[in-house]
XYZ file of C-alpha atoms in Angstrom:
415
model
C -17.506 4.660 -26.232
C -20.379 4.839 -23.752
C -19.812 2.906 -20.548
C -22.326 2.902 -17.742
C -20.458 1.083 -14.917
C -17.014 0.253 -13.666
C -16.945 -3.396 -12.626
C -14.549 -4.118 -9.732
C -13.216 -7.583 -8.872
C -11.713 -8.282 -5.476
C -9.853 -11.590 -5.820
C -8.471 -12.700 -2.442
C -11.454 -11.391 -0.480
C -13.587 -14.030 -2.145
C -11.698 -16.648 -0.114
C -12.684 -15.124 3.220
C -15.236 -16.919 5.352
C -17.715 -15.489 7.830
C -15.860 -12.168 8.082
C -16.018 -11.518 4.314
C -18.808 -8.971 4.824
C -16.586 -6.833 7.043
C -13.725 -6.975 4.545
C -16.089 -5.958 1.738
C -17.574 -3.146 3.799
C -14.080 -1.766 4.392
C -13.187 -2.108 0.706
C -16.352 -0.256 -0.347
C -15.664 2.563 2.133
C -12.055 2.843 0.966
C -13.152 3.008 -2.671
C -15.650 5.756 -1.908
C -13.135 7.830 0.059
C -10.353 7.426 -2.505
C -12.607 8.389 -5.429
C -13.949 11.361 -3.478
C -10.394 12.568 -2.818
C -9.575 12.247 -6.511
C -12.671 13.704 -8.211
C -14.396 15.541 -5.346
C -17.549 13.445 -5.282
C -18.312 10.266 -3.357
C -19.586 7.558 -5.737
C -22.246 4.937 -5.270
C -20.865 1.403 -5.000
C -23.223 -1.482 -5.718
C -22.547 -4.989 -4.415
C -23.206 -7.844 -6.774
C -22.436 -11.515 -6.271
C -18.636 -11.721 -6.333
C -18.309 -8.194 -7.747
C -18.651 -4.500 -6.961
C -19.709 -1.868 -9.469
C -19.652 1.911 -9.664
C -22.466 3.511 -11.720
C -20.959 6.195 -13.943
C -24.188 8.197 -14.366
C -23.067 9.636 -17.681
C -19.481 10.350 -16.596
C -16.488 8.932 -18.481
C -14.631 6.192 -16.572
C -11.087 7.554 -16.962
C -11.190 10.066 -14.054
C -11.901 7.147 -11.697
C -8.795 5.188 -12.699
C -6.135 7.005 -10.584
C -8.248 6.514 -7.447
C -8.983 2.836 -8.085
C -5.291 2.261 -8.854
C -4.538 3.191 -5.223
C -7.127 1.051 -3.433
C -5.748 -2.072 -1.800
C -7.976 -5.116 -2.192
C -8.955 -4.571 -5.828
C -7.805 -7.380 -8.092
C -8.873 -5.945 -11.468
C -11.496 -3.537 -12.778
C -13.141 -2.799 -16.117
C -15.294 -0.087 -17.673
C -18.377 -1.987 -18.833
C -21.430 -1.565 -21.023
C -24.523 -3.238 -19.588
C -27.404 -4.713 -21.541
C -30.462 -6.819 -20.948
C -30.148 -10.612 -21.002
C -31.597 -10.774 -24.524
C -28.901 -12.449 -26.703
C -29.671 -10.016 -29.520
C -29.033 -7.027 -27.219
C -25.748 -8.536 -26.051
C -24.600 -9.140 -29.610
C -25.518 -5.589 -30.640
C -23.553 -4.186 -27.681
C -20.487 -6.280 -28.561
C -20.516 -5.046 -32.171
C -21.027 -1.469 -31.007
C -18.089 -1.775 -28.600
C -15.774 -3.002 -31.348
C -16.784 -0.146 -33.623
C -14.976 2.254 -31.274
C -11.466 0.716 -31.446
C -8.870 0.185 -34.233
C -9.273 -3.336 -35.604
C -7.111 -3.634 -38.702
C -4.796 -6.662 -38.465
C -5.819 -7.457 -34.894
C -6.406 -10.915 -33.446
C -9.284 -11.518 -31.042
C -11.145 -13.980 -28.918
C -14.531 -13.984 -27.174
C -14.894 -15.037 -23.534
C -18.337 -15.651 -22.050
C -18.766 -16.145 -18.302
C -22.257 -17.368 -17.435
C -22.832 -16.823 -13.681
C -26.570 -16.966 -14.452
C -27.119 -20.617 -15.414
C -30.683 -19.804 -16.483
C -29.344 -17.972 -19.503
C -30.632 -20.117 -22.412
C -27.364 -20.493 -24.372
C -24.325 -22.375 -23.074
C -21.137 -20.309 -22.696
C -19.190 -22.125 -25.420
C -22.096 -21.956 -27.883
C -22.630 -18.261 -27.219
C -18.911 -17.557 -27.721
C -19.086 -19.164 -31.157
C -22.264 -17.284 -32.011
C -20.725 -13.936 -31.052
C -17.456 -14.713 -32.883
C -19.371 -15.479 -36.064
C -21.282 -12.196 -35.812
C -18.017 -10.295 -35.218
C -16.296 -11.844 -38.240
C -19.329 -11.161 -40.417
C -19.185 -7.440 -39.599
C -15.432 -7.027 -39.107
C -13.687 -9.467 -41.481
C -10.346 -7.726 -40.916
C -10.178 -9.388 -37.480
C -8.433 -12.756 -37.060
C -9.615 -15.210 -34.389
C -6.904 -16.566 -32.078
C -7.690 -18.159 -28.724
C -4.173 -18.027 -27.266
C -2.297 -15.118 -28.827
C -4.861 -12.337 -29.122
C -4.787 -8.547 -29.232
C -8.399 -8.088 -28.139
C -10.484 -10.071 -25.700
C -14.199 -9.386 -25.874
C -15.592 -10.396 -22.494
C -19.252 -11.004 -21.741
C -20.202 -11.484 -18.094
C -23.789 -12.755 -17.855
C -25.213 -11.892 -14.464
C -28.676 -12.465 -13.009
C -30.383 -9.269 -14.115
C -28.096 -7.940 -16.831
C -24.992 -8.668 -18.893
C -21.672 -6.793 -18.811
C -19.613 -6.314 -21.965
C -16.032 -5.053 -21.785
C -12.738 -5.070 -23.685
C -10.382 -3.840 -20.994
C -9.313 -5.435 -17.713
C -7.116 -3.071 -15.697
C -4.911 -4.455 -12.887
C -5.498 -3.372 -9.298
C -3.096 -3.487 -6.341
C -4.492 -6.732 -4.922
C -3.896 -7.440 -1.248
C -6.390 -6.675 1.504
C -8.397 -3.505 2.193
C -6.513 -0.960 4.277
C -7.818 -1.036 7.837
C -8.490 -4.772 8.064
C -5.019 -5.713 9.367
C -4.568 -3.607 12.492
C -2.061 -0.803 13.127
C 1.745 -0.749 13.089
C 4.567 1.753 13.559
C 6.995 2.009 10.633
C 10.585 3.100 11.298
C 10.846 5.519 8.378
C 14.490 6.412 7.787
C 14.288 8.345 4.525
C 16.048 5.715 2.411
C 14.658 3.518 -0.344
C 13.686 0.494 1.737
C 11.497 1.712 4.597
C 8.759 3.413 2.490
C 8.497 0.244 0.389
C 8.255 -1.879 3.554
C 5.471 0.367 4.836
C 3.619 0.211 1.515
C 3.813 -3.595 1.484
C 2.288 -3.708 4.965
C -0.466 -1.335 3.842
C -1.135 -3.752 0.983
C -1.879 -6.397 3.615
C -4.481 -4.142 5.221
C -2.270 -2.671 7.978
C -2.695 0.995 8.891
C 0.848 2.361 9.105
C 2.181 5.311 11.078
C 5.724 6.600 10.556
C 8.446 6.966 13.176
C 11.450 9.064 12.170
C 14.471 9.556 14.426
C 16.244 12.835 13.666
C 19.579 14.171 14.893
C 19.287 17.897 14.415
C 21.650 19.808 14.121
C 23.797 16.909 12.807
C 21.099 16.292 10.207
C 19.539 19.176 8.301
C 15.978 20.422 8.108
C 16.044 19.274 4.481
C 16.412 15.712 5.762
C 13.210 16.166 7.789
C 11.404 17.663 4.807
C 12.474 14.655 2.765
C 10.817 12.270 5.229
C 7.670 14.403 5.344
C 7.543 14.236 1.553
C 7.910 10.435 1.664
C 5.015 10.245 4.126
C 2.904 12.330 1.727
C 3.756 9.926 -1.103
C 2.649 6.959 1.011
C -0.489 8.839 2.070
C -1.629 8.754 -1.566
C -2.838 5.232 -0.728
C -4.569 6.108 2.537
C -5.510 9.791 2.535
C -3.146 10.702 5.357
C -0.328 9.256 7.454
C 0.726 10.307 10.938
C 4.497 10.754 11.210
C 6.176 10.903 14.628
C 9.439 12.893 14.666
C 11.602 11.655 17.547
C 14.558 13.804 18.747
C 17.443 11.345 18.956
C 20.495 13.614 19.268
C 21.058 13.369 23.073
C 20.918 9.567 22.913
C 23.371 9.415 20.010
C 25.729 11.800 21.773
C 25.578 9.631 24.885
C 26.325 6.511 22.820
C 29.237 8.273 21.147
C 30.689 9.441 24.455
C 30.384 6.171 26.372
C 30.258 3.163 24.016
C 32.671 1.407 21.676
C 32.418 2.795 18.164
C 32.057 -0.539 16.334
C 28.771 -1.309 18.076
C 27.131 2.129 17.879
C 24.665 1.301 15.101
C 23.453 -1.829 16.903
C 22.951 0.178 20.105
C 21.108 2.929 18.268
C 18.752 0.449 16.671
C 18.108 -1.310 19.983
C 17.200 1.994 21.613
C 15.075 2.978 18.610
C 13.054 -0.208 19.063
C 12.579 0.555 22.770
C 11.240 4.000 21.893
C 9.161 2.676 19.018
C 7.567 0.028 21.251
C 6.528 2.626 23.824
C 5.095 4.949 21.165
C 3.292 1.986 19.590
C 1.683 1.228 22.950
C 0.577 4.842 23.261
C -0.899 4.722 19.744
C -2.537 1.295 20.216
C -0.341 -0.258 17.513
C 0.439 -3.962 17.757
C 3.625 -4.286 15.684
C 6.723 -2.482 14.452
C 7.824 -2.428 10.799
C 11.334 -1.923 9.415
C 12.933 -1.972 5.978
C 15.608 -4.489 7.030
C 17.040 -6.788 4.378
C 19.259 -9.759 5.248
C 22.942 -8.877 4.945
C 22.414 -5.521 3.246
C 24.372 -3.618 5.927
C 26.161 -4.540 9.144
C 23.084 -4.019 11.321
C 21.031 -6.396 9.156
C 22.965 -9.625 9.580
C 21.152 -12.456 11.359
C 23.385 -11.902 14.400
C 22.651 -8.159 14.460
C 18.897 -8.655 14.093
C 19.013 -11.198 16.917
C 20.810 -8.753 19.207
C 18.526 -5.867 18.232
C 15.276 -7.801 18.665
C 16.153 -8.714 22.239
C 14.889 -5.398 23.611
C 11.251 -5.733 22.512
C 8.486 -8.281 22.900
C 6.430 -6.582 20.184
C 6.434 -8.255 16.737
C 8.962 -6.640 14.395
C 7.747 -7.135 10.812
C 10.329 -7.008 8.034
C 8.545 -7.482 4.687
C 11.727 -6.843 2.642
C 13.843 -9.411 4.446
C 14.437 -11.598 1.370
C 14.011 -9.021 -1.397
C 16.668 -8.313 -3.969
C 17.546 -4.604 -3.979
C 16.551 -4.382 -7.651
C 13.046 -5.567 -6.749
C 12.792 -3.030 -3.923
C 13.869 -0.213 -6.244
C 11.297 -1.347 -8.803
C 8.503 -1.059 -6.228
C 9.836 2.293 -4.974
C 9.636 3.671 -8.512
C 6.142 2.246 -9.014
C 4.811 3.896 -5.825
C 6.646 7.174 -6.571
C 8.943 7.223 -3.518
C 12.255 6.473 -5.249
C 13.158 9.963 -6.465
C 12.550 11.381 -2.989
C 14.411 8.563 -1.224
C 17.615 9.140 -3.200
C 17.828 12.847 -2.388
C 21.252 13.411 -0.730
C 20.151 14.286 2.800
C 21.631 12.056 5.509
C 19.622 10.389 8.265
C 20.757 9.896 11.841
C 22.276 6.444 11.241
C 24.439 7.489 8.291
C 25.793 10.489 10.220
C 26.979 8.381 13.167
C 28.012 5.199 11.339
C 31.438 3.887 12.471
C 34.225 3.057 10.040
C 34.202 -0.642 10.950
C 30.796 -1.620 12.365
C 30.548 -4.999 14.029
C 28.584 -7.491 11.914
C 28.141 -10.178 14.590
C 27.420 -8.376 17.854
C 26.630 -10.424 20.948
C 23.652 -9.646 23.153
C 25.745 -9.537 26.307
C 28.136 -7.072 24.621
C 25.220 -4.799 23.732
C 23.860 -4.959 27.275
C 27.311 -4.180 28.705
C 27.803 -1.178 26.425
C 24.312 0.168 27.130
C 25.097 -0.077 30.848
C 27.735 2.590 30.318
C 25.080 5.145 29.312
C 24.095 6.924 32.489
C 20.382 7.738 32.730
C 19.375 5.895 29.547
C 15.775 5.394 30.685
C 15.481 9.125 31.341
C 16.913 9.923 27.913
C 14.324 7.610 26.340
C 11.539 9.280 28.322
C 12.703 12.720 27.184
C 12.838 11.586 23.560
C 9.234 10.367 23.712
C 8.045 13.520 25.441
C 9.832 15.623 22.822
C 8.276 13.730 19.910
C 6.273 15.832 17.478
C 3.469 14.254 15.422
C 2.800 15.534 11.911
C -0.271 14.466 9.962
C 0.804 14.305 6.317
C -1.820 14.359 3.566
C -1.755 12.684 0.178
C 0.838 14.345 -2.078
C 0.647 17.557 -0.067
C -3.045 18.063 -0.828
C -3.405 19.798 2.562
C -0.843 21.547 4.779
C 0.621 19.148 7.373
C -0.845 19.391 10.873
C 1.668 19.408 13.756
C 1.206 18.659 17.438
C 3.154 17.201 20.351
C 2.609 13.456 20.600
C 1.917 13.578 24.331
C -0.632 16.375 23.860
C -2.482 14.174 21.352
C -2.440 11.245 23.772
C -3.698 13.447 26.642
C -6.495 14.886 24.488
C -7.573 11.412 23.378
C -7.550 10.102 26.958
C -9.677 13.071 28.020
C -12.175 12.382 25.224
C -12.381 8.706 26.207
C -12.796 9.615 29.836
């Protein structure tokens, strides 16, 4: 079957107002980069009214599908055959398209969308005309407007007509890069990668923050998180992951604070560190995989006590999700199998036997006051943070550097 374009629809972006052009520009750039990463060549992308299209230039459309399936902002897309606006040419293209697919016992309908109102035949009349021609040539087909196996779509534009049988679903959402930047607390479990992916789907550029407790946690646990970042980077090209040494702080909590409140204290201090790193990285929000009531630190009371330490927005896209729904997304984005690998993170290693589910803010503040030199420990953790740039599915070796060296180099460039 010879297709000459891939027609891309962008759904929600069509509702944008004066800034629609910027959203579309970002979507076009993301499409070009993602296709280039997948097939090694940057494609042309043509803007039409309410649509985008990629000229195939003699190439088959299938190699483009994996890339387009990972571009946020695409509603649906279709491989299309284009013709002139001559009704006879359109009819010939429709019949030619059907000749390439199995038809025996299939039901069908014809859908005509007439964006070009100057086209001489009304949509409904042209649908009937095409259906009659189809039945005359392919009598084995059965027309059915509601329960159909095949939909023959004709999109009549201003200079040409598009004919297609297939409408493939996209990810929807908003183009990555239109929603600002946020720091994702990436634990290594099922929830946090899904939370990060959902924020990316709303256009937010996400960086990862992982708190490790070596030697209490293994190097395999770190490799697991790096692998998760690579899985997420399949939708963005790369993701920067900040590895924060958390062992001294956890040891200080264990030595000085009541055991039933340890997890709450750890999460409060993690948010303090995350907020400072976010400021250094010009991020405007933090993201977590919290889900109401899933564990002791995710009750309303715990979240209230934890949130007290930061003025930065803490976004929790999974707050109301059923675990089954989260697992379903994790499998769809290919993070689930990595997330369930049996390597413990810093929270599971230090979890108390009976964690408090309704901690009070004043209790948390009192317990933290028992940690001598907490601000210095936080400063040391940030200074010891290593940043790893992880590339899509390990397509390139990760690049490592000290976070503070990156900040200093950037400040020097800006100066």
